[in-house]
CSV table of C-alpha atoms in Angstrom, one decimal:
chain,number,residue,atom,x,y,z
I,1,UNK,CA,43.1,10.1,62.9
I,2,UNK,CA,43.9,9.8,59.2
I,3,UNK,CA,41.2,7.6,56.9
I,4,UNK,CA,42.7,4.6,54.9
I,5,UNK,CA,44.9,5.1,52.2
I,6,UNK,CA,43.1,5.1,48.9
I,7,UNK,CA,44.8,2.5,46.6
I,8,UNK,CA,44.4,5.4,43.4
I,9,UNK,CA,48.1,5.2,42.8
I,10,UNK,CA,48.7,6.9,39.1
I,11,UNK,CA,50.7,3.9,38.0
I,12,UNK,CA,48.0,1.6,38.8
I,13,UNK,CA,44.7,3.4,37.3
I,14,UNK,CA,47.0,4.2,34.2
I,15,UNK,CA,47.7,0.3,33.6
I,16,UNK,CA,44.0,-0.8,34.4
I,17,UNK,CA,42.6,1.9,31.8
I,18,UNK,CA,45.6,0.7,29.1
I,19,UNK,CA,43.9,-3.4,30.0
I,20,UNK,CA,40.7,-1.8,29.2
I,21,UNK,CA,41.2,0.1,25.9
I,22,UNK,CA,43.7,-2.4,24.6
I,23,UNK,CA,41.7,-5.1,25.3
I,24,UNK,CA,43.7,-7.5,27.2
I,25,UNK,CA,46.6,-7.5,29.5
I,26,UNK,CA,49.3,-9.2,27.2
I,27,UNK,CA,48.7,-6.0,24.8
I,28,UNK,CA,48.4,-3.4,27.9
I,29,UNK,CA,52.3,-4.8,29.0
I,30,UNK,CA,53.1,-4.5,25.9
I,31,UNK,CA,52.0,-0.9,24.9
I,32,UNK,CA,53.4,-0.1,28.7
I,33,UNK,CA,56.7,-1.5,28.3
I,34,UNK,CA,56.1,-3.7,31.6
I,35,UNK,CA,56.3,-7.3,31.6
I,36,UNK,CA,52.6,-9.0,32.1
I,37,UNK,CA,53.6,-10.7,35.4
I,38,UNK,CA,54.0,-7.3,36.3
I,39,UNK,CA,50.8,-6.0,35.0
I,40,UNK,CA,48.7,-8.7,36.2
I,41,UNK,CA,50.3,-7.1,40.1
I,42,UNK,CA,49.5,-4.2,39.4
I,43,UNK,CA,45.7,-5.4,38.8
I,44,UNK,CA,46.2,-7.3,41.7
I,45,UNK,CA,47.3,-4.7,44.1
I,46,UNK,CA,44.0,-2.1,42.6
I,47,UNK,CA,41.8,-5.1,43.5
I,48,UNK,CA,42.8,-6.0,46.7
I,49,UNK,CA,43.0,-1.9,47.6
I,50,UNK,CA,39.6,-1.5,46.7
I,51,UNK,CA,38.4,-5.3,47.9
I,52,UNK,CA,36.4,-5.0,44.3
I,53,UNK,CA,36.9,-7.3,41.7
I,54,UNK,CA,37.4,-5.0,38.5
I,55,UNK,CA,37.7,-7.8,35.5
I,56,UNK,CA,35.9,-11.4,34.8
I,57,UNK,CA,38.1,-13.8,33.1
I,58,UNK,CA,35.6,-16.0,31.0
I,59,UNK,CA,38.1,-18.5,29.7
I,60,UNK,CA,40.0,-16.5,26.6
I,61,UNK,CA,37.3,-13.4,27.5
I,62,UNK,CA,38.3,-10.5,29.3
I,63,UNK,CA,35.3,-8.3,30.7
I,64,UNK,CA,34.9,-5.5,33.1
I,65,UNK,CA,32.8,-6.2,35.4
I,66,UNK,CA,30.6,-3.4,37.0
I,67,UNK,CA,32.7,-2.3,39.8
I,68,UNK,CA,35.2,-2.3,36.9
I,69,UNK,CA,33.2,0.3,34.6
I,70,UNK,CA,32.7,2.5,37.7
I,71,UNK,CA,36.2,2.8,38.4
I,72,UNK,CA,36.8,3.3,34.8
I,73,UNK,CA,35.2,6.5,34.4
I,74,UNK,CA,37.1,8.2,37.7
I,75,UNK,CA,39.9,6.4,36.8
I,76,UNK,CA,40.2,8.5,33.1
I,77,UNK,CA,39.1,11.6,35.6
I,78,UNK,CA,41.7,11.1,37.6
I,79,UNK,CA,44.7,10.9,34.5
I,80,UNK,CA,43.1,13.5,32.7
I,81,UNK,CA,44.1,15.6,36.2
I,82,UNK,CA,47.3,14.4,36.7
I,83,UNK,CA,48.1,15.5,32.7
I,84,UNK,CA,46.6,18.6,33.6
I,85,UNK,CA,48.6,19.1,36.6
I,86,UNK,CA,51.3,18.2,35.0
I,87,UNK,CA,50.7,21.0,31.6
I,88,UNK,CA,50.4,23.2,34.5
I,89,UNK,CA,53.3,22.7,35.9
I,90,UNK,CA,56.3,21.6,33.4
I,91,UNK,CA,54.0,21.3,30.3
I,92,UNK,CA,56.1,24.5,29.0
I,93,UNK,CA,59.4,22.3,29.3
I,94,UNK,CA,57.9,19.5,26.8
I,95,UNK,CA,59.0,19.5,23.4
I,96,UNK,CA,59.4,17.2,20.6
I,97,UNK,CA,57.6,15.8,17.6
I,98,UNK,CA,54.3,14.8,17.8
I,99,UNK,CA,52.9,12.3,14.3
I,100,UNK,CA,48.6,12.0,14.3
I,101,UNK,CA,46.6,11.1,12.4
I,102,UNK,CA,42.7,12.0,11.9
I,103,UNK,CA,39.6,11.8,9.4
I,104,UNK,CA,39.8,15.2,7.6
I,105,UNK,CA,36.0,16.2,8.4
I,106,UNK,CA,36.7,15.1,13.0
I,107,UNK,CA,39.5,17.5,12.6
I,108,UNK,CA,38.4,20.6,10.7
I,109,UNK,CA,34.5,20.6,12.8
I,110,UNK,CA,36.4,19.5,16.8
I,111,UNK,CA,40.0,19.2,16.4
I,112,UNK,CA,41.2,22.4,14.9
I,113,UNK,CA,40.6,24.6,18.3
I,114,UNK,CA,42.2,21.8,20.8
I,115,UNK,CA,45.4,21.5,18.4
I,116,UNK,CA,45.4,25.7,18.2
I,117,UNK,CA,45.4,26.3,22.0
I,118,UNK,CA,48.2,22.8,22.4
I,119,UNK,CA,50.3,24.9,20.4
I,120,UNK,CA,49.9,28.0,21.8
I,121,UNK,CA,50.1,26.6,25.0
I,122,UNK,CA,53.5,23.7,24.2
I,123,UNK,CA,55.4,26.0,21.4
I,124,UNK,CA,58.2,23.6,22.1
I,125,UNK,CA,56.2,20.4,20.5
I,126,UNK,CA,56.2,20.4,16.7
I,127,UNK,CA,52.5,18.9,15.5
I,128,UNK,CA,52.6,16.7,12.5
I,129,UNK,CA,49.0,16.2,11.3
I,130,UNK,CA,47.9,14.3,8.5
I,131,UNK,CA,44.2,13.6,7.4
I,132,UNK,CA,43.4,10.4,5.6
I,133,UNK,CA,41.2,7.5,5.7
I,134,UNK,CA,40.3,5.5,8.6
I,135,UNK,CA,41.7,2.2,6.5
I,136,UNK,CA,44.7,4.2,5.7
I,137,UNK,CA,45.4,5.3,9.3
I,138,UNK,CA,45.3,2.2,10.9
I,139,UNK,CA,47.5,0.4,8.1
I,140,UNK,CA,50.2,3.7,8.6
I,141,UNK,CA,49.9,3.5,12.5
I,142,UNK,CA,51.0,-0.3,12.1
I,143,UNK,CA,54.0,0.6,10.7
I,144,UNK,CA,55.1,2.8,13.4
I,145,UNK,CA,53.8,6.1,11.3
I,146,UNK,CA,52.0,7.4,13.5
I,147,UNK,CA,51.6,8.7,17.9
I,148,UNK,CA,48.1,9.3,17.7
I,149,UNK,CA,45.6,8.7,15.5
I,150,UNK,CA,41.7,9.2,15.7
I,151,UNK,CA,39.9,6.9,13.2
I,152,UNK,CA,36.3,6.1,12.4
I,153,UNK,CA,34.7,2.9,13.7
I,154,UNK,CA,31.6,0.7,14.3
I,155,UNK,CA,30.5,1.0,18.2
I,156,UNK,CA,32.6,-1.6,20.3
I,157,UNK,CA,32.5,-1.9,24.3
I,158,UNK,CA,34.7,-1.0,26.7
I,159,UNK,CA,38.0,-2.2,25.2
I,160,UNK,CA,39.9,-1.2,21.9
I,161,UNK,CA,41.3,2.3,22.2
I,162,UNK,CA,39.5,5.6,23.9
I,163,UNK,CA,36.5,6.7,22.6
I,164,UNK,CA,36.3,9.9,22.5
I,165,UNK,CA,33.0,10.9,20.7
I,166,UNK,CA,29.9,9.6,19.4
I,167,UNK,CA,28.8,10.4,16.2
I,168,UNK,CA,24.9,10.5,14.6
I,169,UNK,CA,24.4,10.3,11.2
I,170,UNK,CA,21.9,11.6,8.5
I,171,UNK,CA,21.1,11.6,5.1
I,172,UNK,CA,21.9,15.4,3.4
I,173,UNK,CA,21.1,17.3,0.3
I,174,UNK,CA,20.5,20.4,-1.0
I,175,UNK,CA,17.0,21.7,-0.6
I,176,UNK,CA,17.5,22.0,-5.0
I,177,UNK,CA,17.8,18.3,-5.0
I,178,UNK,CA,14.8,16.5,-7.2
I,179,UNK,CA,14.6,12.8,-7.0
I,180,UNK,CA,11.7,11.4,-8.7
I,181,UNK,CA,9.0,8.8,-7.0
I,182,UNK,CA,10.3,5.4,-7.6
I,183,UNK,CA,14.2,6.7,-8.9
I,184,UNK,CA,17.1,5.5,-7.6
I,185,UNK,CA,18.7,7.4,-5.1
I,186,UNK,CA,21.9,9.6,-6.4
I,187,UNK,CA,24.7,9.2,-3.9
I,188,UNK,CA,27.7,11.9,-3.4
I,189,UNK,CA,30.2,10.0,-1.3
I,190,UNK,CA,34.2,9.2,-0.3
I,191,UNK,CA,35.8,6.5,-2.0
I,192,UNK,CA,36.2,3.1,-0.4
I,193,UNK,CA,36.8,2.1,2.2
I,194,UNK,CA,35.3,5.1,3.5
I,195,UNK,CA,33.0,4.5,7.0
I,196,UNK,CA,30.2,6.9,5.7
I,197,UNK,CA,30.1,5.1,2.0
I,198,UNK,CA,30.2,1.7,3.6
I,199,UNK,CA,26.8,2.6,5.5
I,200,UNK,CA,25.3,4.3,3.4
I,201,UNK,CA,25.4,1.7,0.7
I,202,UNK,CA,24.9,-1.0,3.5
I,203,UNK,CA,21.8,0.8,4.5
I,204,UNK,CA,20.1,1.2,1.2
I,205,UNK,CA,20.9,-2.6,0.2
I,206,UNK,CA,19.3,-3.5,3.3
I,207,UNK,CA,16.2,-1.8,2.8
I,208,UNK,CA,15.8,-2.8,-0.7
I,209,UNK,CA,16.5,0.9,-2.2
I,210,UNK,CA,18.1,1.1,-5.3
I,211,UNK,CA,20.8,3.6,-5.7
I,212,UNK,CA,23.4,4.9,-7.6
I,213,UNK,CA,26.8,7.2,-7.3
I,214,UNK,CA,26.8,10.4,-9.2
I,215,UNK,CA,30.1,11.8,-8.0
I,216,UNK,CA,33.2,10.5,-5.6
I,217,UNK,CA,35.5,12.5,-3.7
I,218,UNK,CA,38.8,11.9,-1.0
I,219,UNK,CA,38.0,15.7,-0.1
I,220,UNK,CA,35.1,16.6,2.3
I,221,UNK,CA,35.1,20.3,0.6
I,222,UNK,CA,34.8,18.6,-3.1
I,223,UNK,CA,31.5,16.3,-2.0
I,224,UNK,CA,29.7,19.0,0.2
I,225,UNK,CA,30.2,21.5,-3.0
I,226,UNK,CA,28.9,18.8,-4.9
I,227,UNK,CA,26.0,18.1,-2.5
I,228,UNK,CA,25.2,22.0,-2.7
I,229,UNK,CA,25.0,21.7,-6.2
I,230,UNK,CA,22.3,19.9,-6.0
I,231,UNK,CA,24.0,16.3,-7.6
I,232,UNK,CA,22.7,14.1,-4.6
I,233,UNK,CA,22.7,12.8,-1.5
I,234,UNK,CA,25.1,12.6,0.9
I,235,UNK,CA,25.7,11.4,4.9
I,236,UNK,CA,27.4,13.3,7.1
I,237,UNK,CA,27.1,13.8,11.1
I,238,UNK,CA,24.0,15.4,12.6
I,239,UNK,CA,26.4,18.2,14.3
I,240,UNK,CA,28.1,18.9,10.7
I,241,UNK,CA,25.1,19.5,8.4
I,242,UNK,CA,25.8,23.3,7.0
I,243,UNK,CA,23.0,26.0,6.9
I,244,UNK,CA,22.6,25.2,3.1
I,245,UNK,CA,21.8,21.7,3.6
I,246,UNK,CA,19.0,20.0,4.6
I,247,UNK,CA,17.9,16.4,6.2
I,248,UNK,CA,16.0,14.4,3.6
I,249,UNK,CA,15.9,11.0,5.6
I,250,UNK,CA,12.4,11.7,5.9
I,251,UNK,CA,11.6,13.3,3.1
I,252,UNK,CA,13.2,10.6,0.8
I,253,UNK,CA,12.1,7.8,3.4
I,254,UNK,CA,15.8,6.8,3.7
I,255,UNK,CA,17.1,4.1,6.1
I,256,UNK,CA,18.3,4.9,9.7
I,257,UNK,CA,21.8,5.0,9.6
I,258,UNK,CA,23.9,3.2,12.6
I,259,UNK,CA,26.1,5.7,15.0
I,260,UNK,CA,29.8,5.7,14.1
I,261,UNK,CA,32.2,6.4,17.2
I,262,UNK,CA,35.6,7.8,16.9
I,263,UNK,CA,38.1,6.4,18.5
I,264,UNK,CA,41.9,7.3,19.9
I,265,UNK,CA,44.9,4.8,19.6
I,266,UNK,CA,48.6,5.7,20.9
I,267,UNK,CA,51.4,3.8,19.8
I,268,UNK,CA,52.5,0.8,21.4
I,269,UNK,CA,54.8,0.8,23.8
I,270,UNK,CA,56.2,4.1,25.4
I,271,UNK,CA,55.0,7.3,23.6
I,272,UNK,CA,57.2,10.3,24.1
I,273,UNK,CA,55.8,13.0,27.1
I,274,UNK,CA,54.7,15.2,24.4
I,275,UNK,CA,52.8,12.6,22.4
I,276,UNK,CA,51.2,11.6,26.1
I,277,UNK,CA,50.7,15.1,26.7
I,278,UNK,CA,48.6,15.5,23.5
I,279,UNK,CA,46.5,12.7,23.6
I,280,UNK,CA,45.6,13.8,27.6
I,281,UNK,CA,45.2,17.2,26.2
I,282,UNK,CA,42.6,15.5,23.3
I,283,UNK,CA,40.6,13.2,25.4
I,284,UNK,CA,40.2,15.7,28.4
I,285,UNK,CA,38.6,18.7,25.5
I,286,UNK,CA,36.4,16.4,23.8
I,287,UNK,CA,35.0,15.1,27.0
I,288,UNK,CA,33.9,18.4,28.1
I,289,UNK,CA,32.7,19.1,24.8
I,290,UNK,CA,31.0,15.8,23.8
I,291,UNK,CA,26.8,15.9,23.7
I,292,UNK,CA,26.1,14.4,26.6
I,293,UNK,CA,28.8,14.3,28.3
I,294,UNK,CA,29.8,10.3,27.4
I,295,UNK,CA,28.7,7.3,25.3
């Protein structure tokens, strides 16, 4: 005789992940085009399937409960198939325009192979990519500017977007670098608002180190040739340091630095089949790829 039906209907896994990265249902109807009463069902229909409970409603606080983080994990699994399938199968029919948006340094180390083999793969779909600021993303994605876009952030829990990798930071200079006992500590950095710049300067104020900026740059290649120079110290991701740099955390008895974690929005609303397609296509390489595995 058959087993039960499993209640992993596509439709309903794909609105209980957008309640979970979007934070609450009124914003996961809203980014699915689907009234809340509708949403709220759908949760309803997954809960009773499973006989699990997958959210606690603390008054005006939404929170996933355990049951709900197991599911969660499967549930991105099991879309991250479906978009697969689906590449497989029609993803040569797919076209369109595609608009994301990413930190220059995320896309040129993990981004630039993933959009190479999209293309190669969707020749159809025309990719718009811009690099820019995480401050500058957000504020352009508000105002419709953007699909996509992968921006820097502090660590957050379950809700607010798809986090898609974890990132470690250091302190870095070249092994030429000279800072004298007792000096302030000479800082190559990003312009605000830049994540990076923000702890760094965070950091140093926080451990009572005095500092100061010897040269500021929007372009990643302008402060690591400044770095290589030999003007000062910059932070960058563990995974990112080049062969000509070295870690001077210890050496200069810096502060720890906080992970960042970058994370994926989509548009609100429907986002074209292409722009769905792409972000699937994103979140599935990175997984593979990210140390560890997850968060």
């Amino acid at each position: 005789m058959p087993g039960p039906l499993l209640p992993f209907d596509l439709d309903l896994l794909r609105t209980f992940v957008a309640i979970v990265d979007n934070g609450s249902f009124t914003r996961a109807a809203q980014r699915l085009s689907l009234t809340q009463s509708t949403v709220s069902l759908q949760i309803k229909r997954l809960e009773d399937g499973l006989a699990r409970r997958l959210f606690d409603r603390d008054g005006r606080e939404l929170r996933v409960t355990p049951d709900g983080e197991i599911l969660l994990t499967y549930a991105r699994q099991i879309l991250g198939l479906g978009a697969e399938v689906l590449a497989r199968l029609v993803g040569s029919e797919v076209s369109g325009v595609v608009r994301l948006g990413t930190p220059e340094d995320f896309a040129t180390t993990h981004l630039s192979e993933v959009l190479a083999c999209f293309a190669r793969s969707h020749p159809q779909v025309a990719l718009q990519v811009n690099c820019d600021f995480t401050l500058n993303l957000l504020d352009d994605f508000g105002k419709g500017r953007y699909d996509l876009i992968l921006f820097k952030r502090e660590p957050q829990g379950p809700t607010g977007g798809t986090k898609v990798w974890r990132e470690m930071l250091d302190w870095v200079a070249s092994p030429r670098l000279v800072v004298e006992t007792g000096s302030p500590i000479p800082l190559v950095l990003a312009p605000a608002p830049d994540v990076y710049r923000k702890r760094a300067l965070s950091a140093l104020d926080a451990a009572g180190r005095e500092w100061r900026i010897v040269y500021t740059s929007p372009s990643l290649a302008g402060l690591q040739a400044a770095v290589q120079a030999g003007l000062g110290v910059t932070v960058l991701p563990t995974e990112m340091i080049p062969a000509n740099m070295i870690s001077v955390s210890a050496g200069l008895q810096l502060p720890k630095l906080p992970d960042t974690e970058i994370v994926l929005y989509r548009a609100p609303g429907h986002v074209s089949p292409a722009a769905e397609l792409l972000s699937s296509t994103i979140v599935a390489a990175l997984e593979q790829a990210r140390p560890g595995g997850k968060f």
